[in-house]
């Protein structure tokens, strides 16, 4: 690997699904996939590692799609593992192409050359953000004001520590929507909720919001669901049933503001 | 025009010139062109209007290129008039496709339909910013930290009022580079200088900086030169001789910080 890493032939475009009702909500799932396509392959990871939370956010794609059906949202999701390129990280952030994730070394990411980092940025990061930018700018051009919400999941045990939080709401510079969602989730569900938990913007996890929503002054937030609560399609649907009314009510408050 | 405005066949990509010395400075000229290509044509404007400052920033492209030669910078510039689409404005800003500019009506921009606004956004705005985003992200992926400076010119007389300022330095949320350039320009040149003059971020003139530089924490600034001082190629070269040392010294201060 490293300097000899083969170069991709093309780009690994994200998948977009546009609301059929012209809904103004855009849901984003940067960590939807645990696909390790050629030319990168498995990065030296075993099957268990490629299934684990280090490779993707298990359950997040299904939850996002279940929410989109209930909220008439448009969606976009990445199609390669975050370990090949994490689209929620700028190319210079350590987590963009990490050589180590939690307690796992990622052999195929050790000592990446500038050429390899550049190739992955071109193949994965730039097409993802160009596509999302297009979704946002095209809505704005038509007089609409999209809301951007990123959908993530987190592992129940991290560095050996159990996490009590079940539902985290994270904000960047604009906390309006995050605070509204948190208050409503506490009032309307029995989920154990946390603001800026288990991560916060200080951990560089709000790159998509900062790049895509903040420059346009768009209402935005990042959601984190503990992945043991959304491990099956049925659980994802059930969680969407709990969260969709919360999100709808929070969005209605934004419209009124 | 309006709802019947013909749709463009393709996109009107910007022109990029990459530094041959891997310089980390990126110069941007959103208002480089007074070209009015099909399918839009002249927007109902006369030849004098299409030559005037409302259509473009006269002299800015030549100055940018003269600065780039002296500073080993990469450059990007738009290839259609700002009256077709102003790449330094978000699609919902009044100035993006203005129906009136200063004292001039723009007939081809009156009552633009959503479809027309969408088509111009796709044809001009999105390709411009995708290209600039690529320049920036590719440098960052290789461990570099580009500086982004946008180059503009302004008219000596606006709404009938003469403007005394000759050189304006404008910042968005990050004022580090702008303040350094201003102090050095005052100390090293006899130009009449102004901070956030003749415009400021409050006038929505820092969209490119906000969209492209601020999310990455990149050093950035916007420069405005009174266009009577750069009206010929010789004047552009002479102004570049005056400003290049100022910019180089300011950039050196940023590197030291």
Coordinates of C-alpha atoms in Angstrom, one line a residue:
Chain A
X1 CA 0.0 0.0 0.0
X2 CA 1.1 3.6 0.8
X3 CA 3.1 4.9 -2.2
X4 CA 2.2 1.9 -4.3
X5 CA -1.6 2.2 -3.6
X6 CA -3.3 1.7 -6.9
X7 CA -5.2 4.7 -8.2
X8 CA -9.0 4.6 -8.7
X9 CA -10.3 4.7 -12.3
X10 CA -13.2 7.0 -11.5
X11 CA -15.2 8.5 -8.7
X12 CA -17.4 6.7 -6.2
X13 CA -20.4 8.9 -6.3
X14 CA -22.9 9.1 -3.5
X15 CA -26.5 7.9 -3.9
X16 CA -29.2 10.7 -3.9
X17 CA -32.9 10.2 -3.5
X18 CA -35.0 13.3 -4.1
X19 CA -38.3 14.0 -2.2
X20 CA -41.2 13.5 -4.5
X21 CA -43.2 16.1 -2.6
X22 CA -40.5 18.9 -2.9
X23 CA -39.8 18.5 0.8
X24 CA -37.2 21.0 2.1
X25 CA -35.5 18.6 4.5
X26 CA -32.1 17.0 3.4
X27 CA -30.9 14.0 5.3
X28 CA -27.2 13.1 5.0
X29 CA -25.5 9.8 5.9
X30 CA -21.7 10.0 5.4
X31 CA -21.1 6.7 7.1
X32 CA -23.8 4.6 5.3
X33 CA -21.5 2.0 3.7
X34 CA -19.1 -0.7 4.7
X35 CA -18.1 -1.3 1.1
X36 CA -14.4 -1.7 0.4
X37 CA -14.3 -1.6 -3.4
X38 CA -11.2 -1.9 -5.7
X39 CA -8.7 -0.5 -6.0
X40 CA -8.5 -0.2 -2.2
X41 CA -9.9 -3.5 -1.1
X42 CA -10.1 -4.5 2.5
X43 CA -7.3 -2.2 3.7
X44 CA -5.9 -5.3 5.5
X45 CA -8.9 -5.6 7.8
X46 CA -10.6 -8.9 8.7
X47 CA -14.3 -9.6 8.1
X48 CA -15.3 -8.7 11.7
X49 CA -13.5 -5.4 11.5
X50 CA -15.2 -4.6 8.2
X51 CA -18.6 -5.2 9.9
X52 CA -17.8 -3.2 13.0
X53 CA -18.6 0.5 13.7
X54 CA -15.1 1.5 12.7
X55 CA -16.0 0.8 9.1
X56 CA -19.4 2.5 9.0
X57 CA -22.3 3.6 11.2
X58 CA -24.4 0.4 11.5
X59 CA -28.1 1.1 11.1
X60 CA -27.7 4.7 10.1
X61 CA -28.7 4.3 6.5
X62 CA -31.8 2.3 7.3
X63 CA -32.8 4.8 9.9
X64 CA -32.2 7.7 7.6
X65 CA -34.4 6.1 4.9
X66 CA -37.1 5.3 7.4
X67 CA -37.1 8.9 8.6
X68 CA -37.1 10.2 5.0
X69 CA -40.3 8.3 4.2
X70 CA -42.0 9.8 7.2
X71 CA -40.7 13.3 6.7
X72 CA -40.8 13.6 2.9
X73 CA -37.0 14.3 3.0
X74 CA -34.4 14.1 0.2
X75 CA -31.4 11.9 1.1
X76 CA -27.8 11.5 0.2
X77 CA -25.4 8.7 1.4
X78 CA -21.8 7.7 0.7
X79 CA -21.1 4.4 -1.0
X80 CA -17.7 3.4 0.4
X81 CA -16.5 2.8 3.9
X82 CA -15.4 5.7 6.1
X83 CA -12.1 4.0 6.4
X84 CA -11.4 4.6 2.7
X85 CA -12.5 8.2 3.1
X86 CA -14.7 9.7 5.8
X87 CA -16.8 12.3 4.0
X88 CA -17.5 14.0 7.3
X89 CA -13.9 15.0 7.6
X90 CA -11.7 17.5 5.8
X91 CA -8.8 15.9 3.9
X92 CA -6.3 17.1 6.5
X93 CA -8.2 15.8 9.5
X94 CA -6.7 12.6 11.1
X95 CA -10.0 10.9 10.8
X96 CA -10.4 11.4 7.0
X97 CA -8.2 8.3 6.2
X98 CA -7.3 7.0 9.6
X99 CA -4.4 4.7 10.3
X100 CA -6.0 3.7 13.5
X101 CA -9.7 3.8 14.5
X102 CA -10.5 3.2 18.2
X103 CA -8.5 0.1 19.1
X104 CA -8.0 -1.1 15.5
X105 CA -5.0 -0.5 13.3
X106 CA -5.9 0.0 9.6
X107 CA -2.9 -1.4 7.7
X108 CA -4.0 0.0 4.3
X109 CA -4.0 3.5 5.7
X110 CA -0.6 3.4 7.3
X111 CA 1.8 6.0 6.0
X112 CA -0.4 7.1 3.1
X113 CA 1.5 9.1 0.5
X114 CA 0.2 12.5 -0.6
X115 CA -0.7 10.9 -4.0
X116 CA -2.9 8.3 -2.3
X117 CA -4.6 10.9 -0.1
X118 CA -5.2 13.1 -3.2
X119 CA -6.6 10.2 -5.2
X120 CA -9.1 9.2 -2.4
X121 CA -10.1 12.9 -1.9
X122 CA -10.8 13.1 -5.7
X123 CA -12.6 9.8 -5.9
X124 CA -14.8 10.0 -2.8
X125 CA -14.8 13.3 -0.9
X126 CA -15.1 15.8 -3.7
X127 CA -18.0 13.9 -5.5
X128 CA -19.9 13.5 -2.3
X129 CA -19.7 17.2 -1.4
X130 CA -20.3 18.4 -4.9
X131 CA -23.5 16.3 -5.0
X132 CA -24.7 17.6 -1.6
X133 CA -23.8 21.2 -2.6
X134 CA -25.9 20.7 -5.7
X135 CA -28.9 19.5 -3.8
X136 CA -28.7 22.5 -1.4
X137 CA -27.9 25.2 -4.0
X138 CA -30.6 24.0 -6.4
X139 CA -33.2 24.3 -3.6
X140 CA -32.0 27.7 -2.6
X141 CA -32.1 28.9 -6.3
X142 CA -35.8 28.0 -6.3
X143 CA -36.5 30.1 -3.2
X144 CA -36.5 27.2 -0.8
X145 CA -34.6 27.0 2.5
X146 CA -33.5 23.4 3.0
X147 CA -32.7 22.1 6.5
X148 CA -29.7 19.8 6.7
X149 CA -29.6 16.9 9.2
X150 CA -26.8 14.4 9.3
X151 CA -27.6 10.9 10.6
X152 CA -25.1 8.8 12.5
X153 CA -24.8 5.9 14.9
X154 CA -22.3 5.2 17.6
X155 CA -21.1 2.1 19.4
X156 CA -22.4 1.1 22.8
X157 CA -18.9 0.4 24.0
X158 CA -15.9 2.6 23.1
X159 CA -12.4 2.0 24.4
X160 CA -13.9 -0.5 26.8
X161 CA -16.4 2.0 28.3
X162 CA -20.2 1.5 28.1
X163 CA -22.1 4.5 26.9
X164 CA -25.4 5.3 28.6
X165 CA -26.5 7.9 26.1
X166 CA -28.9 6.6 23.5
X167 CA -29.6 9.6 21.4
X168 CA -27.2 12.5 20.9
X169 CA -27.8 15.8 19.2
X170 CA -24.8 17.8 18.1
X171 CA -24.5 21.3 16.8
X172 CA -21.9 23.4 15.1
X173 CA -22.0 27.3 15.3
X174 CA -25.8 27.3 14.9
X175 CA -27.5 25.5 17.8
X176 CA -31.2 26.4 17.0
X177 CA -32.3 23.1 15.6
X178 CA -30.2 20.9 17.9
X179 CA -31.6 22.5 21.0
X180 CA -35.2 22.2 19.7
X181 CA -34.7 18.5 18.9
X182 CA -33.1 17.8 22.3
X183 CA -35.9 19.5 24.2
X184 CA -38.6 17.7 22.3
X185 CA -36.9 14.3 22.5
X186 CA -36.7 14.6 26.2
X187 CA -40.3 15.7 26.5
X188 CA -41.8 13.2 24.0
X189 CA -39.6 10.1 24.2
X190 CA -38.0 8.0 26.9
X191 CA -34.6 8.0 25.2
X192 CA -31.6 8.9 27.2
X193 CA -30.6 12.1 25.4
X194 CA -27.4 14.1 25.3
X195 CA -26.4 17.4 23.8
X196 CA -23.1 17.2 22.0
X197 CA -22.8 13.6 23.1
X198 CA -21.0 11.3 22.6
X199 CA -19.1 13.8 20.5
X200 CA -19.1 17.5 19.8
X201 CA -17.9 19.9 17.2
X202 CA -14.6 20.1 19.1
X203 CA -14.0 16.6 17.9
X204 CA -14.2 17.6 14.2
X205 CA -17.4 15.7 13.7
X206 CA -19.4 18.6 12.2
X207 CA -17.5 19.1 9.0
X208 CA -20.4 18.5 6.7
X209 CA -22.6 21.0 8.6
X210 CA -19.7 23.6 8.6
X211 CA -19.1 23.1 4.9
X212 CA -22.6 22.9 3.5
X213 CA -25.1 24.4 5.9
X214 CA -23.4 27.2 7.9
X215 CA -22.2 29.2 4.9
X216 CA -25.9 29.6 3.7
X217 CA -27.3 30.2 7.2
X218 CA -29.4 27.0 6.9
X219 CA -30.9 25.4 9.9
X220 CA -28.9 22.2 10.7
X221 CA -28.1 19.5 13.2
X222 CA -26.3 16.2 13.6
X223 CA -28.0 13.2 15.1
X224 CA -26.3 10.2 16.8
X225 CA -28.2 7.0 17.7
X226 CA -26.6 4.2 19.7
X227 CA -26.3 1.4 17.2
X228 CA -27.7 -1.4 19.4
X229 CA -31.1 0.4 19.1
X230 CA -31.1 0.3 15.3
X231 CA -29.5 -3.0 14.5
X232 CA -32.3 -4.5 12.4
X233 CA -34.7 -3.1 9.8
X234 CA -37.5 -3.5 12.3
X235 CA -35.6 -1.6 14.9
X236 CA -34.8 1.2 12.4
X237 CA -38.5 1.5 11.6
X238 CA -39.4 1.6 15.3
X239 CA -36.8 4.3 16.0
X240 CA -38.0 6.3 13.0
X241 CA -41.5 6.1 14.5
X242 CA -40.1 7.6 17.7
X243 CA -37.9 10.3 16.2
X244 CA -39.9 11.5 13.2
X245 CA -42.5 13.3 15.3
X246 CA -39.7 14.9 17.3
X247 CA -38.0 16.1 14.2
X248 CA -41.2 17.3 12.6
X249 CA -42.1 19.3 15.7
X250 CA -38.6 20.8 15.9
X251 CA -38.7 21.8 12.2
X252 CA -42.1 23.4 12.7
X253 CA -40.6 25.6 15.4
X254 CA -37.8 26.7 13.0
X255 CA -40.4 27.7 10.4
X256 CA -42.2 29.8 13.0
X257 CA -39.0 31.6 14.1
Chain B
X1 CA -37.2 36.1 -21.1
X2 CA -38.4 35.0 -17.7
X3 CA -40.3 31.8 -18.0
X4 CA -39.4 31.4 -21.6
X5 CA -35.7 31.9 -21.0
X6 CA -33.9 29.2 -23.1
X7 CA -32.0 26.6 -21.1
X8 CA -28.2 26.3 -21.5
X9 CA -26.9 23.1 -23.1
X10 CA -24.0 22.7 -20.7
X11 CA -22.0 24.4 -18.0
X12 CA -19.8 27.4 -18.3
X13 CA -16.8 26.2 -16.5
X14 CA -14.3 28.6 -14.9
X15 CA -10.7 28.8 -16.1
X16 CA -8.0 27.5 -13.8
X17 CA -4.3 28.1 -13.9
X18 CA -2.2 26.0 -11.5
X19 CA 1.0 27.3 -10.0
X20 CA 4.0 25.6 -11.6
X21 CA 5.9 25.9 -8.3
X22 CA 3.3 24.4 -6.1
X23 CA 2.6 27.8 -4.5
X24 CA -0.1 27.7 -1.8
X25 CA -1.8 30.9 -2.8
X26 CA -5.1 30.7 -4.7
X27 CA -6.4 33.9 -6.3
X28 CA -10.0 34.1 -7.3
X29 CA -11.7 36.4 -9.8
X30 CA -15.5 35.9 -9.8
X31 CA -16.1 39.0 -11.9
X32 CA -13.4 38.5 -14.5
X33 CA -15.7 38.4 -17.6
X34 CA -18.2 40.6 -19.4
X35 CA -19.1 37.7 -21.8
X36 CA -22.8 37.3 -22.5
X37 CA -23.0 33.9 -24.2
X38 CA -26.0 32.1 -25.6
X39 CA -28.5 31.1 -24.5
X40 CA -28.8 34.2 -22.4
X41 CA -27.3 36.8 -24.8
X42 CA -27.1 40.5 -23.9
X43 CA -30.0 40.4 -21.3
X44 CA -31.4 43.5 -23.1
X45 CA -28.3 45.6 -22.2
X46 CA -26.6 48.0 -24.7
X47 CA -22.9 47.8 -25.6
X48 CA -22.0 50.6 -23.1
X49 CA -23.7 48.8 -20.3
X50 CA -22.0 45.5 -21.2
X51 CA -18.6 47.3 -20.9
X52 CA -19.4 49.0 -17.6
X53 CA -18.7 47.9 -14.0
X54 CA -22.2 46.5 -13.6
X55 CA -21.3 43.6 -16.0
X56 CA -17.9 42.8 -14.6
X57 CA -14.9 44.1 -12.6
X58 CA -12.8 45.9 -15.2
X59 CA -9.1 45.3 -14.8
X60 CA -9.5 42.6 -12.1
X61 CA -8.6 39.7 -14.3
X62 CA -5.4 41.3 -15.6
X63 CA -4.4 42.4 -12.1
X64 CA -5.0 38.9 -10.7
X65 CA -2.9 37.4 -13.4
X66 CA -0.1 39.9 -12.9
X67 CA -0.2 39.2 -9.2
X68 CA -0.1 35.5 -9.8
X69 CA 3.1 35.7 -11.9
X70 CA 4.8 37.6 -9.1
X71 CA 3.5 35.4 -6.2
X72 CA 3.5 32.0 -7.8
X73 CA -0.2 31.7 -7.2
X74 CA -2.8 29.4 -8.7
X75 CA -5.8 31.2 -10.2
X76 CA -9.5 30.7 -11.1
X77 CA -11.8 33.0 -12.9
X78 CA -15.4 33.0 -14.1
X79 CA -16.1 33.1 -17.8
X80 CA -19.5 34.8 -18.0
X81 CA -20.8 38.2 -16.8
X82 CA -21.8 38.6 -13.2
X83 CA -25.2 39.8 -14.5
X84 CA -25.9 36.3 -15.8
X85 CA -24.7 34.8 -12.5
X86 CA -22.5 36.4 -9.9
X87 CA -20.4 33.6 -8.5
X88 CA -19.7 35.7 -5.4
X89 CA -23.4 35.4 -4.4
X90 CA -25.5 32.6 -3.1
X91 CA -28.4 31.7 -5.4
X92 CA -30.9 33.4 -3.1
X93 CA -29.1 36.7 -2.8
X94 CA -30.6 39.6 -4.7
X95 CA -27.2 40.2 -6.4
X96 CA -26.9 36.7 -7.8
X97 CA -29.0 37.4 -10.9
X98 CA -29.9 41.1 -10.3
X99 CA -32.9 42.7 -12.0
X100 CA -31.2 46.1 -11.3
X101 CA -27.6 47.0 -10.8
X102 CA -26.7 50.4 -9.5
X103 CA -28.7 52.7 -11.8
X104 CA -29.3 50.2 -14.6
X105 CA -32.2 47.9 -15.1
X106 CA -31.3 44.5 -16.5
X107 CA -34.3 43.5 -18.6
X108 CA -33.2 39.9 -19.1
X109 CA -33.2 39.4 -15.3
X110 CA -36.7 40.8 -14.6
X111 CA -39.1 38.4 -13.0
X112 CA -36.8 35.4 -13.5
X113 CA -38.7 32.1 -13.1
X114 CA -37.5 29.5 -10.6
X115 CA -36.6 27.3 -13.6
X116 CA -34.3 30.0 -15.0
X117 CA -32.6 30.7 -11.7
X118 CA -32.1 26.9 -11.3
X119 CA -30.6 26.6 -14.8
X120 CA -28.2 29.5 -14.3
X121 CA -27.2 28.1 -10.9
X122 CA -26.4 24.7 -12.5
X123 CA -24.6 26.2 -15.5
X124 CA -22.4 28.8 -13.8
X125 CA -22.4 28.9 -10.0
X126 CA -22.1 25.2 -9.2
X127 CA -19.3 24.4 -11.7
X128 CA -17.3 27.5 -10.5
X129 CA -17.5 26.5 -6.8
X130 CA -16.9 22.8 -7.5
X131 CA -13.7 23.8 -9.3
X132 CA -12.5 26.1 -6.6
X133 CA -13.4 23.5 -3.9
X134 CA -11.4 21.0 -5.9
X135 CA -8.3 23.3 -5.9
X136 CA -8.6 23.8 -2.2
X137 CA -9.4 20.3 -1.1
X138 CA -6.6 18.8 -3.3
X139 CA -4.0 21.1 -1.7
X140 CA -5.3 20.2 1.8
X141 CA -5.2 16.5 1.0
X142 CA -1.5 16.9 0.3
X143 CA -0.7 18.6 3.6
X144 CA -0.7 22.1 2.3
X145 CA -2.7 25.1 3.7
X146 CA -3.8 27.3 0.8
X147 CA -4.5 31.0 1.3
X148 CA -7.6 32.3 -0.6
X149 CA -7.7 35.9 -1.9
X150 CA -10.5 37.2 -4.1
X151 CA -9.6 40.0 -6.5
X152 CA -12.2 42.7 -7.4
X153 CA -12.4 46.2 -8.8
X154 CA -14.9 49.0 -8.0
X155 CA -16.2 52.0 -9.9
X156 CA -14.8 55.5 -9.0
X157 CA -18.4 56.9 -9.1
X158 CA -21.3 55.0 -7.6
X159 CA -24.8 56.4 -7.5
X160 CA -23.3 59.7 -8.5
X161 CA -20.9 59.8 -5.6
X162 CA -17.1 59.9 -6.1
X163 CA -15.2 57.4 -4.0
X164 CA -11.9 58.5 -2.5
X165 CA -10.7 55.0 -1.5
X166 CA -8.3 53.4 -4.0
X167 CA -7.6 50.0 -2.3
X168 CA -10.1 48.2 -0.1
X169 CA -9.4 45.2 2.0
X170 CA -12.4 43.2 3.2
X171 CA -12.8 40.3 5.6
X172 CA -15.4 37.8 6.7
X173 CA -15.3 36.1 10.1
X174 CA -11.5 35.7 10.0
X175 CA -9.7 39.2 9.8
X176 CA -6.1 38.1 10.2
X177 CA -4.9 38.4 6.6
X178 CA -7.1 41.5 5.9
X179 CA -5.6 43.4 8.8
X180 CA -2.1 42.5 7.9
X181 CA -2.5 43.5 4.3
X182 CA -4.1 46.8 5.3
X183 CA -1.3 47.7 7.7
X184 CA 1.4 46.9 5.2
X185 CA -0.4 48.7 2.3
X186 CA -0.6 51.8 4.5
X187 CA 3.1 51.6 5.5
X188 CA 4.6 50.6 2.1
X189 CA 2.4 52.3 -0.5
X190 CA 0.8 55.7 -1.0
X191 CA -2.6 54.2 -1.9
X192 CA -5.7 55.5 -0.1
X193 CA -6.6 52.4 1.8
X194 CA -9.8 51.3 3.6
X195 CA -10.8 48.3 5.7
X196 CA -14.1 46.9 4.6
X197 CA -14.5 49.6 2.0
X198 CA -16.2 50.3 -0.3
X199 CA -18.2 47.2 0.8
X200 CA -18.2 44.9 3.8
X201 CA -19.3 41.3 4.6
X202 CA -22.6 42.9 5.7
X203 CA -23.3 43.6 2.0
X204 CA -23.1 39.9 1.2
X205 CA -19.8 40.3 -0.8
X206 CA -17.8 37.6 1.0
X207 CA -19.8 34.6 -0.1
X208 CA -16.8 32.9 -1.8
X209 CA -14.7 33.3 1.4
X210 CA -17.5 32.1 3.6
X211 CA -18.2 29.0 1.4
X212 CA -14.7 28.0 0.5
X213 CA -12.1 29.3 3.0
X214 CA -13.8 29.7 6.4
X215 CA -15.0 26.1 6.7
X216 CA -11.4 24.9 6.5
X217 CA -10.0 27.6 8.7
X218 CA -7.9 28.9 5.8
X219 CA -6.3 32.4 5.8
X220 CA -8.4 34.5 3.5
X221 CA -9.2 38.1 2.3
X222 CA -11.0 40.0 -0.4
X223 CA -9.3 42.9 -2.2
X224 CA -11.0 45.7 -4.1
X225 CA -9.0 48.1 -6.4
X226 CA -10.6 51.2 -7.9
X227 CA -10.9 50.4 -11.5
X228 CA -9.5 53.7 -12.9
X229 CA -6.2 52.6 -11.5
X230 CA -6.1 49.3 -13.4
X231 CA -7.7 50.2 -16.7
X232 CA -4.9 49.1 -19.0
X233 CA -2.5 46.1 -19.0
X234 CA 0.3 48.5 -18.2
X235 CA -1.6 49.9 -15.2
X236 CA -2.4 46.4 -14.0
X237 CA 1.3 45.4 -14.1
X238 CA 2.2 48.6 -12.3
X239 CA -0.4 48.0 -9.6
X240 CA 0.8 44.4 -9.3
X241 CA 4.3 45.8 -8.7
X242 CA 2.9 47.9 -5.8
X243 CA 0.7 45.2 -4.3
X244 CA 2.7 42.0 -4.7
X245 CA 5.3 42.9 -2.0
X246 CA 2.5 43.9 0.3
X247 CA 0.7 40.6 -0.1
X248 CA 4.0 38.6 0.1
X249 CA 4.9 40.3 3.4
X250 CA 1.4 39.8 4.8
X251 CA 1.4 36.1 3.8
X252 CA 4.8 35.7 5.5
X253 CA 3.3 37.1 8.7
X254 CA 0.5 34.4 8.5
X255 CA 3.1 31.7 8.1
X256 CA 4.9 32.9 11.2
X257 CA 1.7 32.9 13.3

